[in-house]
XYZ file of N, CA, C and O in Angstrom:
424
model
N 27.724 -64.472 20.314
C 28.224 -63.367 19.756
C 27.949 -62.751 18.457
O 28.060 -61.470 18.597
N 27.328 -63.458 17.667
C 26.705 -62.831 16.604
C 25.367 -61.903 16.757
O 25.436 -60.872 15.854
N 24.885 -61.987 17.945
C 23.927 -61.281 18.277
C 24.323 -60.007 18.523
O 23.716 -58.941 18.315
N 25.489 -60.017 19.293
C 25.965 -58.833 19.896
C 26.621 -57.967 18.345
O 26.423 -56.713 18.617
N 27.227 -58.610 17.632
C 27.579 -58.048 16.517
C 26.297 -57.427 16.028
O 26.615 -56.324 15.246
N 25.394 -58.141 15.492
C 24.245 -57.815 14.574
C 23.658 -56.582 15.446
O 23.173 -55.586 14.727
N 23.456 -56.297 16.599
C 23.477 -55.324 17.366
C 23.909 -54.249 17.424
O 23.580 -53.078 17.127
N 25.432 -54.084 17.282
C 26.144 -53.412 17.334
C 26.138 -52.557 15.854
O 26.031 -51.482 15.380
N 25.771 -53.131 14.803
C 25.779 -52.889 13.252
C 24.632 -52.381 13.407
O 24.424 -51.030 12.751
N 23.457 -52.739 14.175
C 22.083 -52.139 13.919
C 22.269 -50.581 14.554
O 21.772 -49.778 13.960
N 22.774 -50.801 15.530
C 23.338 -49.487 16.814
C 24.066 -48.465 15.790
O 23.503 -47.311 15.641
N 24.912 -48.791 15.227
C 26.208 -47.939 14.467
C 25.075 -47.405 13.115
O 25.156 -46.506 12.609
N 24.195 -48.260 12.434
C 23.231 -47.970 11.163
C 22.282 -47.073 11.699
O 22.104 -45.759 11.154
N 21.758 -47.237 12.608
C 20.864 -46.459 13.332
C 21.525 -44.859 13.821
O 20.741 -43.915 13.497
N 22.595 -44.792 14.364
C 23.173 -43.412 14.642
C 23.484 -42.978 13.117
O 23.354 -41.590 13.315
N 23.979 -43.491 12.371
C 24.264 -43.145 10.846
C 23.198 -42.516 10.504
O 23.117 -41.340 9.979
N 22.016 -43.284 10.109
C 20.977 -42.481 10.176
C 20.314 -41.658 10.571
O 19.941 -40.531 10.167
N 20.365 -41.292 11.849
C 20.281 -40.209 12.958
C 20.808 -38.986 12.576
O 20.404 -38.007 12.462
N 22.238 -39.344 12.289
C 22.910 -37.892 11.840
C 22.560 -37.468 10.559
O 22.837 -36.721 10.152
N 22.032 -38.551 9.615
C 21.935 -38.038 8.056
C 20.665 -37.513 8.379
O 20.659 -36.244 7.504
N 19.629 -37.836 8.983
C 18.298 -37.163 9.446
C 18.628 -35.769 9.961
O 17.833 -34.522 9.622
N 19.636 -35.712 10.994
C 19.675 -34.425 11.640
C 20.305 -33.304 10.439
O 20.016 -32.011 10.511
N 21.401 -33.711 9.526
C 21.650 -32.872 8.693
C 20.971 -32.532 7.488
O 20.488 -31.443 7.148
N 19.882 -33.709 7.260
C 18.720 -33.267 6.166
C 17.914 -32.159 6.827
O 17.545 -31.091 6.059
N 17.375 -32.313 8.005
C 16.570 -31.326 8.664
C 17.461 -29.844 8.529
O 16.641 -28.836 8.807
N 18.629 -29.927 9.249
C 19.036 -28.712 9.258
C 19.405 -27.961 7.737
O 19.144 -26.788 7.934
N 19.615 -28.684 6.627
C 19.540 -28.341 5.320
C 18.146 -27.835 4.933
O 17.902 -26.780 4.300
N 17.092 -28.527 5.323
C 15.583 -28.178 5.173
C 15.270 -26.752 5.632
O 14.684 -26.116 5.138
N 16.020 -26.698 7.154
C 15.825 -25.395 7.590
C 16.231 -24.431 7.357
O 15.478 -23.209 7.088
N 17.155 -24.737 6.538
C 18.114 -23.600 5.975
C 17.444 -22.814 4.819
O 17.413 -21.535 4.494
N 17.164 -24.026 3.606
C 16.463 -23.402 2.880
C 14.835 -22.923 3.030
O 14.552 -21.831 2.180
N 14.335 -23.237 3.617
C 13.018 -22.632 4.123
C 13.524 -21.279 4.896
O 12.756 -20.314 4.488
N 14.317 -21.160 5.720
C 14.557 -19.706 6.069
C 14.891 -18.773 4.636
O 14.560 -17.611 4.702
N 15.523 -19.396 3.789
C 16.072 -18.619 2.748
C 14.923 -18.115 1.986
O 14.795 -16.933 1.547
N 14.062 -19.318 1.456
C 13.005 -18.673 1.005
C 12.176 -18.128 1.717
O 11.262 -17.194 1.049
N 11.734 -17.862 2.888
C 10.726 -17.125 3.519
C 11.325 -15.826 3.423
O 10.795 -14.649 3.534
N 12.956 -15.582 3.696
C 13.531 -13.927 3.598
C 13.285 -13.644 2.237
O 12.869 -12.085 1.760
N 13.621 -14.461 1.407
C 13.294 -14.233 -0.334
C 11.702 -13.453 -0.271
O 11.827 -12.637 -1.150
N 11.049 -14.464 0.043
C 9.579 -14.027 -0.119
C 9.441 -12.706 0.615
O 8.428 -11.876 0.206
N 9.632 -12.480 1.511
C 9.402 -11.741 2.711
C 9.907 -9.902 2.078
O 9.656 -8.870 1.956
N 11.152 -10.314 1.189
C 12.187 -9.060 0.516
C 11.166 -8.801 -0.601
O 10.995 -7.486 -0.872
N 10.773 -9.857 -1.299
C 10.004 -9.019 -2.494
C 8.680 -8.917 -2.461
O 8.124 -7.809 -2.970
N 7.645 -9.167 -1.061
C 6.552 -8.664 -0.804
C 6.963 -7.113 -0.144
O 6.159 -6.113 -0.649
N 7.790 -7.129 0.518
C 8.242 -5.728 0.859
C 8.495 -4.689 -0.444
O 8.041 -3.229 -0.296
N 9.468 -5.083 -1.090
C 9.378 -4.427 -2.225
C 8.375 -4.101 -3.387
O 7.874 -3.126 -3.759
N 7.527 -4.909 -3.382
C 6.191 -4.747 -3.989
C 5.151 -4.021 -3.291
O 4.887 -3.022 -3.759
N 5.581 -4.051 -1.717
C 4.528 -2.783 -1.060
C 4.918 -1.618 -1.489
O 4.263 -0.755 -1.472
N 6.366 -1.447 -1.084
C 6.816 -0.089 -1.082
C 6.644 0.607 -2.573
O 6.528 1.493 -2.836
N 6.704 -0.106 -3.749
C 6.454 -0.014 -5.169
C 4.781 0.643 -5.257
O 4.853 1.418 -5.851
N 4.253 -0.251 -4.611
C 2.456 0.114 -4.516
C 2.597 1.693 -3.799
O 1.820 2.524 -4.248
N 3.092 1.756 -2.879
C 2.861 2.835 -1.763
C 3.354 4.099 -2.733
O 2.806 5.208 -2.936
N 4.553 4.079 -3.550
C 5.348 5.016 -3.998
C 4.055 5.492 -4.995
O 4.289 6.428 -5.616
N 4.025 4.223 -6.130
C 2.955 4.770 -6.955
C 1.552 5.565 -6.469
O 1.317 6.326 -7.373
N 1.058 5.080 -5.357
C 0.021 5.994 -5.258
C 0.372 7.347 -4.937
O -0.313 8.059 -4.733
N 1.833 7.372 -4.017
C 1.947 8.803 -3.595
C 2.006 9.617 -4.931
O 1.853 10.532 -5.070
N 2.448 8.892 -6.006
C 2.751 9.498 -7.091
C 1.425 9.947 -7.782
O 1.194 11.271 -8.135
N 0.678 9.110 -7.849
C -0.864 9.556 -8.576
C -1.389 10.468 -7.702
O -1.837 11.508 -8.228
N -1.445 10.717 -6.432
C -2.203 11.457 -5.436
C -1.272 12.866 -5.513
O -2.338 13.956 -5.798
N -0.237 13.018 -5.892
C 0.479 14.206 -6.115
C -0.028 14.696 -7.683
O -0.032 15.961 -7.584
N 0.086 13.470 -8.678
C -0.271 14.347 -10.050
C -1.806 14.575 -9.993
O -2.041 15.683 -10.341
N -2.773 14.011 -9.187
C -3.935 14.406 -9.084
C -4.064 15.864 -8.226
O -5.034 16.696 -8.935
N -3.189 16.140 -7.322
C -3.495 17.071 -6.552
C -2.890 18.470 -7.228
O -3.548 19.799 -7.400
N -1.917 18.317 -8.053
C -1.229 19.191 -8.670
C -2.404 19.514 -10.139
O -2.766 20.650 -10.398
N -2.912 18.787 -10.802
C -4.135 18.889 -11.649
C -5.271 19.336 -10.919
O -5.688 20.665 -11.849
N -5.605 18.877 -9.912
C -6.727 19.803 -9.191
C -6.210 21.348 -9.206
O -7.088 22.413 -8.978
N -4.803 21.726 -8.652
C -4.820 23.226 -8.204
C -4.719 23.831 -9.723
O -5.212 24.750 -9.866
N -4.182 23.169 -10.726
C -4.328 23.781 -12.154
C -5.650 23.911 -12.313
O -6.024 25.385 -13.121
N -6.376 23.301 -12.581
C -7.830 23.344 -12.751
C -8.486 24.521 -12.045
O -9.121 25.356 -12.385
N -8.347 24.618 -10.480
C -8.761 25.679 -9.586
C -8.143 27.099 -10.404
O -8.849 27.896 -10.237
N -6.832 27.071 -10.516
C -6.385 28.472 -11.056
C -7.011 28.719 -12.185
O -7.201 30.030 -12.259
N -7.132 27.719 -13.139
C -7.759 28.033 -14.484
C -9.353 28.561 -14.126
O -9.581 29.623 -14.920
N -10.212 27.914 -13.562
C -11.573 28.475 -13.295
C -11.610 29.587 -12.577
O -12.618 30.347 -12.620
N -11.089 30.022 -11.610
C -10.671 31.322 -10.739
C -10.596 32.446 -11.649
O -10.971 33.458 -11.741
N -9.548 32.158 -12.629
C -9.074 33.117 -13.740
C -10.308 33.226 -14.317
O -10.687 34.437 -15.082
N -10.782 32.410 -14.988
C -12.034 32.231 -15.822
C -13.189 33.254 -15.239
O -13.625 34.013 -15.834
N -13.619 32.997 -13.962
C -14.504 33.965 -12.906
C -14.068 35.228 -13.255
O -14.950 35.938 -13.123
N -12.673 35.171 -12.624
C -12.434 37.006 -12.757
C -12.683 37.473 -13.928
O -13.061 38.563 -14.270
N -12.411 37.013 -15.249
C -12.451 37.555 -16.298
C -13.931 37.663 -16.860
O -14.365 38.910 -17.361
N -14.812 36.666 -16.494
C -16.199 36.836 -16.565
C -16.834 38.252 -15.493
O -17.319 38.806 -16.339
N -16.233 38.247 -14.445
C -16.393 39.334 -13.846
C -16.278 40.720 -14.216
O -16.782 41.703 -14.014
N -15.072 40.782 -14.779
C -14.684 42.020 -15.056
C -15.214 42.414 -16.589
O -15.502 43.302 -16.671
N -15.781 41.254 -17.359
C -16.700 41.462 -18.471
C -18.128 42.286 -18.335
O -18.349 43.072 -18.979
N -18.420 41.440 -17.351
C -20.260 41.692 -16.968
C -20.066 42.019 -15.334
O -20.553 40.857 -14.445
N -19.861 43.049 -14.843
C -19.601 43.219 -13.451
C -21.095 43.539 -12.895
O -21.299 43.093 -11.759
N -22.083 44.074 -13.590
C -23.653 44.418 -13.109
C -23.908 43.021 -13.054
O -24.975 42.835 -11.804
N -24.145 41.981 -13.915
C -24.435 40.624 -13.754
C -23.952 40.127 -12.591
O -24.643 39.254 -11.798
N -22.542 40.065 -12.359
C -21.972 39.279 -11.226
C -22.584 39.680 -9.883
O -22.927 39.407 -8.873
N -22.880 41.185 -9.609
C -23.336 41.901 -8.427
C -24.983 41.278 -8.438
O -25.028 40.962 -7.325
N -25.746 40.917 -9.411
C -26.816 40.830 -9.730
C -27.123 39.372 -9.234
O -27.788 38.413 -8.132
N -25.910 38.626 -9.550
C -26.016 36.964 -9.030
C -25.467 36.782 -7.475
O -26.309 35.923 -6.816
N -24.637 37.575 -7.284
C -24.247 37.785 -5.762
C -25.583 37.992 -4.940
O -25.651 37.443 -3.784
N -26.246 39.053 -5.238
C -27.599 39.800 -4.534
C -28.444 38.365 -4.856
O -28.936 38.336 -3.618
N -28.851 37.748 -5.791
C -29.719 36.621 -5.327
C -29.456 35.693 -5.032
O -30.282 34.949 -4.343
N -28.147 35.398 -4.740
C -27.344 34.051 -4.214
C -27.362 34.618 -2.690
O -28.553 33.530 -1.807
N -27.462 35.641 -2.015
C -27.663 36.137 -0.892
C -29.185 36.307 -0.280
O -29.259 35.337 0.817
N -29.768 36.221 -1.405
C -31.427 36.579 -0.963
C -31.856 34.982 -0.451
O -32.630 34.923 0.386
N -31.541 34.238 -1.652
C -31.988 32.501 -1.732
C -31.225 32.399 -0.188
O -32.269 31.504 0.750
N -29.963 32.255 0.241
C -29.661 31.851 1.421
C -30.296 32.547 2.557
O -30.725 31.871 3.503
N -30.389 33.833 2.366
C -31.216 34.176 3.714
C -32.656 33.853 3.531
O -32.953 33.299 4.756
N -33.173 33.494 2.655
C -34.598 32.876 2.668
C -34.422 31.594 3.033
O -35.427 31.189 3.982
N -33.957 30.698 2.962
C -33.390 29.323 3.670
C -33.424 29.417 4.643
O -33.765 28.372 5.410
N -32.497 30.346 5.452
C -32.001 30.125 6.780
C -32.980 30.635 7.511
O -33.114 30.059 8.445
N -34.089 31.632 7.129
C -35.063 32.232 8.042
C -36.309 31.084 7.796
O -36.871 31.114 8.834
N -36.522 30.189 7.091
C -37.421 29.365 6.631
C -37.199 28.103 8.010
O -38.014 27.588 8.430
N -35.923 27.813 8.202
C -35.297 27.013 9.114
C -35.928 27.017 10.463
O -35.862 26.093 11.348
N -36.166 28.278 10.766
C -36.192 28.807 12.510
C -37.640 28.197 12.465
O -38.588 28.212 12.621
C-alpha cells in the first residue's frame, strides 16, 4: 500500500507541476504577444513619422524650386526688356548652333 500511496502522491505532484507549467506557458504567451504588439505599434509609428517627414521635406523642396524658378523667370524677363537686341542675337545664335548640330548628325 505504501507504493500505491507514493505513486498517487507522485501523480498528484506531476499533475500540479503540469498545471503550473501550463499557466506559466499561458502567461509567457500573453507577455510575448503584448511585447510583439508594442514593438509593431512603435515601428509603425516610426515609419509613419519618417514618411511624414519625407513628405514635408519634398513639399518644402518643391516650393523652394518653384520660388527659384519664378525668380529666375522674372530676372530673365527683366534682362530681355533691358537688352532686347542682345536677347534676339542670343536666340539667333542658339538656333544656328542647334541647326548645325542636328544637320551634322545626318
